[in-house]
XYZ file of N, CA and C in Angstrom:
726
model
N -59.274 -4.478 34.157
C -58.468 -4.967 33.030
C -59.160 -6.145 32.343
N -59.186 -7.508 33.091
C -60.097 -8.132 32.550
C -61.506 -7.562 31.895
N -62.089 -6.631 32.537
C -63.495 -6.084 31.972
C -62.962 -5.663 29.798
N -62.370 -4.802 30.231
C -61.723 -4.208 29.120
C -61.270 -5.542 27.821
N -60.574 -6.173 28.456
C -60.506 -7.834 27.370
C -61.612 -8.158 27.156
N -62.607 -8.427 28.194
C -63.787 -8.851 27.944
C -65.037 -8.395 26.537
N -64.735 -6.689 26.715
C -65.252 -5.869 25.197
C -64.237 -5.748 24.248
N -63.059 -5.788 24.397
C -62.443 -5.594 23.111
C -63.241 -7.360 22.644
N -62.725 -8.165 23.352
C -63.199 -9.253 22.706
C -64.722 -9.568 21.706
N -65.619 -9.017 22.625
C -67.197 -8.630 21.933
C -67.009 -7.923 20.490
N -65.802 -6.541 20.548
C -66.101 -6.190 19.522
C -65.472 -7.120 18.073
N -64.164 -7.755 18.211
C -63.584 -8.730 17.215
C -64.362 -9.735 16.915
N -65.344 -10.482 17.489
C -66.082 -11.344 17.208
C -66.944 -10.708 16.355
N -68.056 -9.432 17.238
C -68.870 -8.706 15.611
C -68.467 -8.461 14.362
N -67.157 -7.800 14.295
C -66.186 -7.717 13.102
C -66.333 -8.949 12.379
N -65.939 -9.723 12.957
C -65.874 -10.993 12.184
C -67.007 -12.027 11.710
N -67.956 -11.330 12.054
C -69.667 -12.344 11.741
C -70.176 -10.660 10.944
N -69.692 -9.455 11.073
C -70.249 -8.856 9.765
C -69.449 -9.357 8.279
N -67.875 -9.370 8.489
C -67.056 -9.951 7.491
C -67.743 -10.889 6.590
N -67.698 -12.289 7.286
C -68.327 -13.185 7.012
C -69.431 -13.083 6.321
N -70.371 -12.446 6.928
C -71.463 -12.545 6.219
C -71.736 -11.245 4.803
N -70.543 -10.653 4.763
C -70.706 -10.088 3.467
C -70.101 -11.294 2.620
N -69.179 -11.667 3.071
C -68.584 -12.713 2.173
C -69.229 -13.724 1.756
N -70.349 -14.033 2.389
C -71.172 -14.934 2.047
C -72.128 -14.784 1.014
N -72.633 -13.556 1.410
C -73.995 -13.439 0.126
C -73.198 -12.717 -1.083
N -71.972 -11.914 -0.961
C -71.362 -11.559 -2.033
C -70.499 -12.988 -2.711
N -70.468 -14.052 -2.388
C -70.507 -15.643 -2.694
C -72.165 -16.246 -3.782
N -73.034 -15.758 -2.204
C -74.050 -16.531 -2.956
C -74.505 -15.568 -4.282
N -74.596 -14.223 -4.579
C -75.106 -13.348 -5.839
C -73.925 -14.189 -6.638
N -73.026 -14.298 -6.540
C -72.013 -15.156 -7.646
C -72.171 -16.313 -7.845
N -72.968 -16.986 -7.362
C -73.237 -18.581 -7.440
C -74.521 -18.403 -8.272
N -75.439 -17.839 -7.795
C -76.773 -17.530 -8.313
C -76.205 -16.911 -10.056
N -75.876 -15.967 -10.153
C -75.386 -15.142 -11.587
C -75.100 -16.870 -12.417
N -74.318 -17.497 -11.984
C -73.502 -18.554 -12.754
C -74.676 -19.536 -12.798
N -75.546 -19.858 -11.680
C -76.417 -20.786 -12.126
C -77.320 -20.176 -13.118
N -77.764 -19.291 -13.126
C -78.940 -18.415 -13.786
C -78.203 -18.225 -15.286
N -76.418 -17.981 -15.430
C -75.827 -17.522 -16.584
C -75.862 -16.380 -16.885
N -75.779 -15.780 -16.257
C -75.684 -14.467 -15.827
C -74.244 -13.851 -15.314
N -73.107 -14.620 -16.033
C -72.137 -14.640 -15.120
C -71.460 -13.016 -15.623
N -70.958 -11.931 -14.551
C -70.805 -10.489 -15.124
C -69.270 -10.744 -16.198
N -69.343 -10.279 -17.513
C -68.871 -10.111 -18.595
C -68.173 -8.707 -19.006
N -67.325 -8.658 -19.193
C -66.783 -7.464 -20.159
C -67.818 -6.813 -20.745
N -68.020 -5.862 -21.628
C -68.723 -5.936 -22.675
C -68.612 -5.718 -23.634
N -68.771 -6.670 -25.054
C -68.252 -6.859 -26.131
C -67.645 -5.483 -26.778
N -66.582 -5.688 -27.684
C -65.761 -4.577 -28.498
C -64.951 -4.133 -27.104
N -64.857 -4.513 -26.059
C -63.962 -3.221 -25.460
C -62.553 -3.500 -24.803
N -62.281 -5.083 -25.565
C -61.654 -5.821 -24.788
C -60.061 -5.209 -26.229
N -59.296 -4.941 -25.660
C -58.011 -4.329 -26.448
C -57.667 -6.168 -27.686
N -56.763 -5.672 -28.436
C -56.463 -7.055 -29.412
C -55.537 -8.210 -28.623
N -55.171 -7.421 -27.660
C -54.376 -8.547 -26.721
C -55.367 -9.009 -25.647
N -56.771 -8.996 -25.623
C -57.551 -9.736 -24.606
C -57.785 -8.973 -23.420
N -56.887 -7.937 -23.147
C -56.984 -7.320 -21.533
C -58.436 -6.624 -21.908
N -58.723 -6.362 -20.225
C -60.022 -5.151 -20.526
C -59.367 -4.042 -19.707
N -60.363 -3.085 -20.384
C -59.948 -1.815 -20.241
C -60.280 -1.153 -18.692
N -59.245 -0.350 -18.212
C -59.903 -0.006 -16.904
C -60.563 1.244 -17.170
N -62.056 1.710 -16.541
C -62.440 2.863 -16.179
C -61.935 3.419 -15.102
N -62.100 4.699 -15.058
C -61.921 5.544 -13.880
C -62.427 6.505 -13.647
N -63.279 6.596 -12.716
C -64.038 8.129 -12.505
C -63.401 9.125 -12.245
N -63.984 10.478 -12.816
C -62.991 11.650 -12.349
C -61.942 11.700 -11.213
N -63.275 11.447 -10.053
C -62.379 11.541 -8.895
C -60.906 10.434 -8.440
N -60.943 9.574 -9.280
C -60.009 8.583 -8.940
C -58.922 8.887 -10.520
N -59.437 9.431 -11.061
C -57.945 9.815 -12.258
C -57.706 11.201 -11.856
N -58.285 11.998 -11.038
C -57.317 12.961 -10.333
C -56.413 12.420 -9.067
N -56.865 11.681 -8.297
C -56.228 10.887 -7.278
C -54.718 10.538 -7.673
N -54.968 9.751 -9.146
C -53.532 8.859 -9.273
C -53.207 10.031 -10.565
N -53.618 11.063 -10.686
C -52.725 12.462 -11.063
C -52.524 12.138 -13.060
N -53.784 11.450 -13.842
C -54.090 10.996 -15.107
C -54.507 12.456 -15.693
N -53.712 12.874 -16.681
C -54.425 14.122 -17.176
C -54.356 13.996 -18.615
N -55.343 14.733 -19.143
C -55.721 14.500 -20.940
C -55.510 15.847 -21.170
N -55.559 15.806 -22.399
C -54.991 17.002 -23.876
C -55.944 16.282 -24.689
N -56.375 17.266 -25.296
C -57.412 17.060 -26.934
C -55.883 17.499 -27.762
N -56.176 16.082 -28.766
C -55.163 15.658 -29.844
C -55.344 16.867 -30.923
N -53.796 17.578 -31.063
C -53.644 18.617 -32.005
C -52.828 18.578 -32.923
N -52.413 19.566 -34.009
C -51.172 19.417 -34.858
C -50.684 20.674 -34.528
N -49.307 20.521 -33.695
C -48.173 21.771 -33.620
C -47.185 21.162 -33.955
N -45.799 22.193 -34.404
C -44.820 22.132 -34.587
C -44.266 21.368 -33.064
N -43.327 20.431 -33.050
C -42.630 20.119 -32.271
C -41.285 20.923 -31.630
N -41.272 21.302 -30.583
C -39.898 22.488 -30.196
C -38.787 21.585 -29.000
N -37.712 21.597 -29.378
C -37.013 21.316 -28.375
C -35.479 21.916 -28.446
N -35.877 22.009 -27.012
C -33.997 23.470 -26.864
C -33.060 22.226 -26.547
N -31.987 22.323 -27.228
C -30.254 21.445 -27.261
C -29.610 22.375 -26.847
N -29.359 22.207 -25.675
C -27.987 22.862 -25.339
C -26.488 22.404 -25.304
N -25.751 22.489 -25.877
C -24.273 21.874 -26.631
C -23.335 22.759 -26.449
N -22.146 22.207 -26.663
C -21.004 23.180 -26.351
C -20.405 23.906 -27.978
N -19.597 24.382 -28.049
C -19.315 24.594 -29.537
C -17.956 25.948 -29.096
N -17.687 26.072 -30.681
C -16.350 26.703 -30.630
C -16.946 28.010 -32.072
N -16.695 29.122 -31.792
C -16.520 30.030 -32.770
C -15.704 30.067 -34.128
N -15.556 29.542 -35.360
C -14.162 29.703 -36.383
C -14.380 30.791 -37.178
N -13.162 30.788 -38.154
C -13.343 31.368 -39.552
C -14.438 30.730 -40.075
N -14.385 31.386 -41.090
C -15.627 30.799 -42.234
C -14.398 30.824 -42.950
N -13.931 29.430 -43.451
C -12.577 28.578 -44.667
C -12.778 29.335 -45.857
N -14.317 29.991 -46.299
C -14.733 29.483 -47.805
C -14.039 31.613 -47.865
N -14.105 32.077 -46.806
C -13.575 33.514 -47.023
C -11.823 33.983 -45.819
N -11.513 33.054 -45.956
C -9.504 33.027 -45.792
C -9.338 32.923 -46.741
N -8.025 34.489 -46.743
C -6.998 34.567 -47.726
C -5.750 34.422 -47.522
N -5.001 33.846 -48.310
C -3.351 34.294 -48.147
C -2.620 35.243 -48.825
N -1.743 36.109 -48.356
C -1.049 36.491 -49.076
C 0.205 36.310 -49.733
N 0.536 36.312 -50.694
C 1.482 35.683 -51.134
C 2.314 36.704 -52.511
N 3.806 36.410 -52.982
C 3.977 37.020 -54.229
C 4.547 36.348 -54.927
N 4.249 36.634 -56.280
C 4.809 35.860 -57.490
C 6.244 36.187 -58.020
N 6.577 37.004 -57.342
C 8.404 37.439 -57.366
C 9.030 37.022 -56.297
N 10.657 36.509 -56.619
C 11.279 37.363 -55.277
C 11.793 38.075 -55.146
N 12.205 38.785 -53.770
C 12.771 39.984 -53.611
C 12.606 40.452 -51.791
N 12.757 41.221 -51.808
C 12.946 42.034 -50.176
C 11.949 42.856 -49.524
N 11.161 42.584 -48.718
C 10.795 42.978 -47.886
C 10.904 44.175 -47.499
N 10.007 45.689 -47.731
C 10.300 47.340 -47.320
C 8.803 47.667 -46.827
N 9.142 48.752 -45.903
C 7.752 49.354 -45.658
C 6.613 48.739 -45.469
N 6.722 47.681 -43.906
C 5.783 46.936 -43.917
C 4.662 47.902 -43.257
N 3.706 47.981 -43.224
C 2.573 48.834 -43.037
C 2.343 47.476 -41.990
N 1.441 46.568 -42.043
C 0.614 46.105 -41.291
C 1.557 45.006 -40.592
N 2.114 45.321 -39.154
C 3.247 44.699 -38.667
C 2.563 43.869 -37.381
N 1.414 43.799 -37.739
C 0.802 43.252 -35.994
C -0.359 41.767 -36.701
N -0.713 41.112 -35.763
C -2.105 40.207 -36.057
C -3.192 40.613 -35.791
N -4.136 40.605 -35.893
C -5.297 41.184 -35.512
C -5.898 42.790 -36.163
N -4.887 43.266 -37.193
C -5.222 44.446 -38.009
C -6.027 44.264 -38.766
N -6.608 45.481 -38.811
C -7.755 44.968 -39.854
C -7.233 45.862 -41.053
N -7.970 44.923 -41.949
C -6.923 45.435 -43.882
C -8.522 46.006 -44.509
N -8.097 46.655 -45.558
C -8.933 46.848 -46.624
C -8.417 46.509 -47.995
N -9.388 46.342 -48.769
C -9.414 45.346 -50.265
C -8.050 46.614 -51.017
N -7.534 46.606 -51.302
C -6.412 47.521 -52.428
C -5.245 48.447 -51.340
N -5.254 48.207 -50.105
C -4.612 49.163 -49.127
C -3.311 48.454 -49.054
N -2.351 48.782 -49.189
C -0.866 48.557 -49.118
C -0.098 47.957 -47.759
N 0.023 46.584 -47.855
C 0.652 45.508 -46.527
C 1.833 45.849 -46.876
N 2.862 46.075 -47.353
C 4.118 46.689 -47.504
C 4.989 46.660 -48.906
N 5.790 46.709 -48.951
C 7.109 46.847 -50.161
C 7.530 45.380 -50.583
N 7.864 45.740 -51.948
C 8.718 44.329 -52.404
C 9.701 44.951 -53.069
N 11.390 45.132 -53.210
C 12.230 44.991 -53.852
C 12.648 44.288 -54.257
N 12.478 44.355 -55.697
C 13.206 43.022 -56.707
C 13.692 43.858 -57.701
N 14.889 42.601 -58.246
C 15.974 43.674 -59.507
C 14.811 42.931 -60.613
N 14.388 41.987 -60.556
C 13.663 41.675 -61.629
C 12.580 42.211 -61.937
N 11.926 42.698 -60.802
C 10.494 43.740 -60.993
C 11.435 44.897 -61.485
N 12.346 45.189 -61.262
C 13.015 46.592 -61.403
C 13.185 46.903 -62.612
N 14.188 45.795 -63.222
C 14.693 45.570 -64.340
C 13.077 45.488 -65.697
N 12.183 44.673 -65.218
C 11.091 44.828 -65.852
C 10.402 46.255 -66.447
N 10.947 46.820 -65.623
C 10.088 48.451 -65.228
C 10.683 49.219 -66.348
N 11.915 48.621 -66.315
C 12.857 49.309 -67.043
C 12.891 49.170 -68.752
N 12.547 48.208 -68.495
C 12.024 47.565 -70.016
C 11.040 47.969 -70.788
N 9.689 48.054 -69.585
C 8.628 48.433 -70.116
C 8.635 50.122 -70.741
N 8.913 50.967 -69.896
C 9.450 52.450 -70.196
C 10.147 52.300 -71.023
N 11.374 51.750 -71.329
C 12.124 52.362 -72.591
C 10.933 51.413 -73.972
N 10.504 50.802 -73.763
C 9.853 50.251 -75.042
C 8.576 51.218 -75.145
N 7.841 52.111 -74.803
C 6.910 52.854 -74.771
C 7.426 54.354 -75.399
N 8.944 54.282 -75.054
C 9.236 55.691 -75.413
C 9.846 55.172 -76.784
N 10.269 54.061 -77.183
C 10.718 53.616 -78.424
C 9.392 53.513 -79.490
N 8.405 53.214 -79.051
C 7.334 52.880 -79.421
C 6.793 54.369 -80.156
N 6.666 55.431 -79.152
C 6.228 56.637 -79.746
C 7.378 57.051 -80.592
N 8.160 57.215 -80.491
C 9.726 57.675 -81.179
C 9.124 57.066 -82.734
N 9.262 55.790 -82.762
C 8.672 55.083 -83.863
C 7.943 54.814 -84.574
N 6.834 55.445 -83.977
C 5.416 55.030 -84.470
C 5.225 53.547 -84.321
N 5.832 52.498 -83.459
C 5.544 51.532 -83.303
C 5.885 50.359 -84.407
N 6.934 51.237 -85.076
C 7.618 50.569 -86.140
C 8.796 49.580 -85.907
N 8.882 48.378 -86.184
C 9.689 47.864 -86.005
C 9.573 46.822 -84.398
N 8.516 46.337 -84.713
C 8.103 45.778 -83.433
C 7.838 46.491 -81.979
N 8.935 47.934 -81.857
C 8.298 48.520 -80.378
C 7.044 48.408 -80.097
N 6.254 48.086 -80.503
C 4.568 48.224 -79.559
C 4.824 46.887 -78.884
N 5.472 45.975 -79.199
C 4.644 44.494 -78.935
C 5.564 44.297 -77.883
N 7.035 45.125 -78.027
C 8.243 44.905 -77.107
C 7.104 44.985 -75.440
N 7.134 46.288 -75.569
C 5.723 47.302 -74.825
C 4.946 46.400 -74.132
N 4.433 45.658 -74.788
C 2.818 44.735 -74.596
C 3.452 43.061 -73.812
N 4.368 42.951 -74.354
C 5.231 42.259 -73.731
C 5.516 42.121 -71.989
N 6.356 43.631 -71.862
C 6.755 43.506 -70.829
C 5.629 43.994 -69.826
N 4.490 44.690 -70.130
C 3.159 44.815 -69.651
C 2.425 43.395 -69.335
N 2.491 42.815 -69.934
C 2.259 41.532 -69.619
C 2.854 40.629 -68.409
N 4.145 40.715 -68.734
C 4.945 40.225 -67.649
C 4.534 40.962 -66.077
N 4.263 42.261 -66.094
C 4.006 43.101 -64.774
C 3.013 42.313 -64.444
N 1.837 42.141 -64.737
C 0.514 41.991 -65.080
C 0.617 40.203 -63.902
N 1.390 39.673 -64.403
C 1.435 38.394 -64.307
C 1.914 38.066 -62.760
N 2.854 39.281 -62.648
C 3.591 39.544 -61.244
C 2.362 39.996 -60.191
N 1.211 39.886 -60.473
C 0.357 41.163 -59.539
C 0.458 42.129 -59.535
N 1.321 42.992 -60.601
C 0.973 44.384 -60.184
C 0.102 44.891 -61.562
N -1.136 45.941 -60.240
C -1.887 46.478 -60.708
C -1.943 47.415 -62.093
N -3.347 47.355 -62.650
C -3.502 47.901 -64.023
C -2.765 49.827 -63.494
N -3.376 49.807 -62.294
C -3.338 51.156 -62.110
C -2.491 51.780 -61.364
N -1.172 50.626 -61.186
C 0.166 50.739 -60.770
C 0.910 50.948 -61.904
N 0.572 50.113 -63.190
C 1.494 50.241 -64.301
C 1.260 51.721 -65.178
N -0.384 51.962 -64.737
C -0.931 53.356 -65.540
C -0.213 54.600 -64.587
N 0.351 54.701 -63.465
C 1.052 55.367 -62.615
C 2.801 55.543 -62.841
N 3.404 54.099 -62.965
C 4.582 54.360 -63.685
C 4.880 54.913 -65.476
N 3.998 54.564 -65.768
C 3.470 55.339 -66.957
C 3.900 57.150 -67.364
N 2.966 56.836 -65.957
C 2.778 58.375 -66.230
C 4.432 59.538 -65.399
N 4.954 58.468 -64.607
C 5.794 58.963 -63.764
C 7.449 59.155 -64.642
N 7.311 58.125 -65.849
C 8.299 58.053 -66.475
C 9.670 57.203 -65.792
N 9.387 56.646 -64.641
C 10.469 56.321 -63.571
C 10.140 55.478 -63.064
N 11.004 54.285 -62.764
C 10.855 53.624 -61.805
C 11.053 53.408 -60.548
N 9.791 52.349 -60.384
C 9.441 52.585 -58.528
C 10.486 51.574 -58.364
N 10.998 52.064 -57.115
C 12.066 50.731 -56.443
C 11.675 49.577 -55.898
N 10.704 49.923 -54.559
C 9.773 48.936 -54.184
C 8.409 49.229 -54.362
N 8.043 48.047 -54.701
C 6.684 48.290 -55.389
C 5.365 47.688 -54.223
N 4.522 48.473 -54.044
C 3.820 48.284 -52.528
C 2.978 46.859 -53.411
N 2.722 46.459 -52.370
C 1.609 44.908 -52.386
C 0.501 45.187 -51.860
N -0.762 45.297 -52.634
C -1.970 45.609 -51.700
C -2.701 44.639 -51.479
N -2.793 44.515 -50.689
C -4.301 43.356 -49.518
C -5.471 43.148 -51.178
N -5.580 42.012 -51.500
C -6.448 41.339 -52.108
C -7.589 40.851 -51.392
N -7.936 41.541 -50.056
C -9.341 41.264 -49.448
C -9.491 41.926 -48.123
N -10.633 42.324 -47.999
C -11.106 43.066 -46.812
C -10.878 42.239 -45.121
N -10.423 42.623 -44.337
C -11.051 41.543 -43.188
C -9.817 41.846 -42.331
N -9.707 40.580 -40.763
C -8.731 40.631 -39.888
C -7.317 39.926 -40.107
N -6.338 40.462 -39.868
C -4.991 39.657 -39.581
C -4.831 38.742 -39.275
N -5.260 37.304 -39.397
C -4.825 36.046 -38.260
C -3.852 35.639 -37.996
N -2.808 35.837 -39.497
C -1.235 35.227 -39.156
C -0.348 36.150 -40.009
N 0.914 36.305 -39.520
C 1.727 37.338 -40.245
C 2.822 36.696 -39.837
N 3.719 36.565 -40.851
C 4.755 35.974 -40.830
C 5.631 36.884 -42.072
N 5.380 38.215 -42.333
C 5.935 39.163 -43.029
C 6.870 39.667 -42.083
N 8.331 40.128 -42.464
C 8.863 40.821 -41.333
C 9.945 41.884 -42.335
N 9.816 42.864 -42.407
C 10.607 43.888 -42.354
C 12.390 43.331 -42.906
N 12.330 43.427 -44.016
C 14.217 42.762 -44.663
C 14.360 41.620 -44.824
N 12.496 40.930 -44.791
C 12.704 39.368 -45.262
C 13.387 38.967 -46.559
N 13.692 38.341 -46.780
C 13.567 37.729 -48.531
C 12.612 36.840 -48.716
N 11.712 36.853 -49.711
C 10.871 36.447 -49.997
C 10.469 35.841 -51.251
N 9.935 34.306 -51.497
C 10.082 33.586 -52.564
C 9.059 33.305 -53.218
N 8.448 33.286 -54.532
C 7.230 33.190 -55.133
C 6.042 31.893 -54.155
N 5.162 32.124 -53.760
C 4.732 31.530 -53.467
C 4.739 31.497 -52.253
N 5.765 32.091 -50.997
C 5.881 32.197 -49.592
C 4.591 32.812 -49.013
N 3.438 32.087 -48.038
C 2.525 33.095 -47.363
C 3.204 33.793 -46.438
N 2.656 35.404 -46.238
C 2.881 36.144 -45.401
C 2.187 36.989 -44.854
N 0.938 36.755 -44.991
C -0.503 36.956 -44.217
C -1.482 35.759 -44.282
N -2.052 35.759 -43.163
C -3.543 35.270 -43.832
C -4.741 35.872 -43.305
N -5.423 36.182 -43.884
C -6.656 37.455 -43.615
C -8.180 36.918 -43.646
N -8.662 36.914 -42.576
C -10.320 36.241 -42.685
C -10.893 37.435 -42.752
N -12.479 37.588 -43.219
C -13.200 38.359 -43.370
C -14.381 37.530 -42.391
N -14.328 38.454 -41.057
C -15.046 38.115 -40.179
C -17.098 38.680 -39.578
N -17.072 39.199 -40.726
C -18.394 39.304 -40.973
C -19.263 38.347 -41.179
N -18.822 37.490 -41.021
C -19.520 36.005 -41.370
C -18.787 35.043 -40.852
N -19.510 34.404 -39.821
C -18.269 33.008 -39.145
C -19.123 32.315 -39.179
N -18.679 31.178 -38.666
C -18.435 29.662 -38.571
C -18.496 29.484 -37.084
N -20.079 28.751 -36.464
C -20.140 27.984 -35.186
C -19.646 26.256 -35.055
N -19.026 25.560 -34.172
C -18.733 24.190 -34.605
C -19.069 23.769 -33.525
N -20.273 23.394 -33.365
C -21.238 22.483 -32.053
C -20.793 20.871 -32.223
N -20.936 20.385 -31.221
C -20.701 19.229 -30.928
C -22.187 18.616 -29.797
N -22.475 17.589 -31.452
C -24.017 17.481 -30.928
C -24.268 15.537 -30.317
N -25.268 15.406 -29.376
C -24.683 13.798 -29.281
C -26.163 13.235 -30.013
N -25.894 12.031 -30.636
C -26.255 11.541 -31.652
C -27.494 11.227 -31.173
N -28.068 10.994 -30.067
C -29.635 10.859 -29.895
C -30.305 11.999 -29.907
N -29.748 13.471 -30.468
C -30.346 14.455 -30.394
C -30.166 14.482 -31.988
N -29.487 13.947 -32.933
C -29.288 14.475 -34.547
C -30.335 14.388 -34.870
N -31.641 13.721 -34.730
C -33.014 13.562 -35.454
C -33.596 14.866 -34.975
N -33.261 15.703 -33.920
C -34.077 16.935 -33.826
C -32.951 17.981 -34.640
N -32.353 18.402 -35.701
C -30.982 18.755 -35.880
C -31.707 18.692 -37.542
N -31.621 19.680 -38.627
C -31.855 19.786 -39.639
C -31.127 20.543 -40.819
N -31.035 20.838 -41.958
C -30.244 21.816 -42.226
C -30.962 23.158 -42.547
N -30.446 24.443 -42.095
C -30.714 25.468 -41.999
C -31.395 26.289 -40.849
N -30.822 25.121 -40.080
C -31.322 25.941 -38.823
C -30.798 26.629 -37.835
């Protein structure tokens, strides 16, 4: 045991007189450089505007600490946002339906939400004595009109109450139908003023119904509306039309 202390000891002492004596002459080449003026320097231009110098690194030591380069290019910049969002209408194509008379509610055709309509197809009946009474007007002034030759004001009586229909929503080619029928319609169908789905119906079968009351509203869902919810350190990647 003692033997064993005895060489570990031998070897800490060599350790320590090779130490030393690197430390020494790597002392004296630095004493010498400074007396001579020779003292080791940066070398000019490479020192950054804030004074630091720059570190080198050989391959093998910028793979070590994992330093990797790219040759400087011009690409488009890409980055995926993933966000939550909600499906809508598109506002700018909702319709309502609505009528410019009142009157009663017959023959509702489209009695559900979610039906799908076409542009001129018949959502149901309106009975009114005033559409009625109109009807009635218009026919006898047409048959007064020919009777007359349009003498005596009948044409304009005519043009008149054509007008008034006209004003009500009903069609050129509803009035060219009673026309031709000589008779009047009782309830007069209401057709869908736009293509698309049911969203709300509030039409019901023996309503009464007042100028201006909605009783559909109909999106045309060929075209919607996404509504993302984006957070504001992402709006600078966020453009319009994209």
């Amino acid at each position: 045991m003692k033997r064993f202390f005895l060489m570990m000891l031998s070897v800490f002492t060599v350790l320590n007189i090779v130490l030393f004596s690197e430390l020494t002459f790597a002392q004296m080449d630095q004493m010498k450089g400074m007396a001579g003026g020779k003292m080791p320097m940066p070398a000019p231009g490479n020192n950054t505007p804030e004074g630091q110098v720059p570190v080198i690194l050989t391959p093998h030591k910028q793979k070590l600490v994992g330093v990797k380069t790219q040759p400087v290019r011009q690409k488009t910049m890409n980055k995926l946002i993933r966000a939550i969002g909600r499906v809508a209408y598109n506002e700018r194509t909702l319709t309502t339906v609505t009528t410019k008379i009142e009157g009663w509610i017959e023959d509702l055709t489209i009695d559900a939400t979610g039906m799908a309509v076409k542009k001129g197809k018949a959502l149901f009946s309106v009975y009114s004595p005033k559409l009625l009474q109109t009807q009635e007007e218009y026919l006898l002034a047409i048959s007064s009109a020919k009777k007359m030759n349009n003498k005596m004001g009948s044409g304009v009586m005519a043009q008149a109450s054509r007008k008034r229909l006209l004003l009500w929503d009903v069609k050129p080619a509803q009035i060219q139908n009673l026309e031709k029928r000589g008779e009047v319609i009782r309830a007069l169908p209401v057709l869908s003023p736009a293509s698309g789905i049911v969203t709300e119906k509030m039409a019901l079968n023996g309503m009464y119904v007042k100028p201006g009351m909605a009783l559909y509203k109909i999106a045309d869902l060929s075209q919607v509306w996404v509504l993302v919810d984006i957070y504001e350190h992402e709006l600078p990647w966020i453009k319009t039309g994209q």
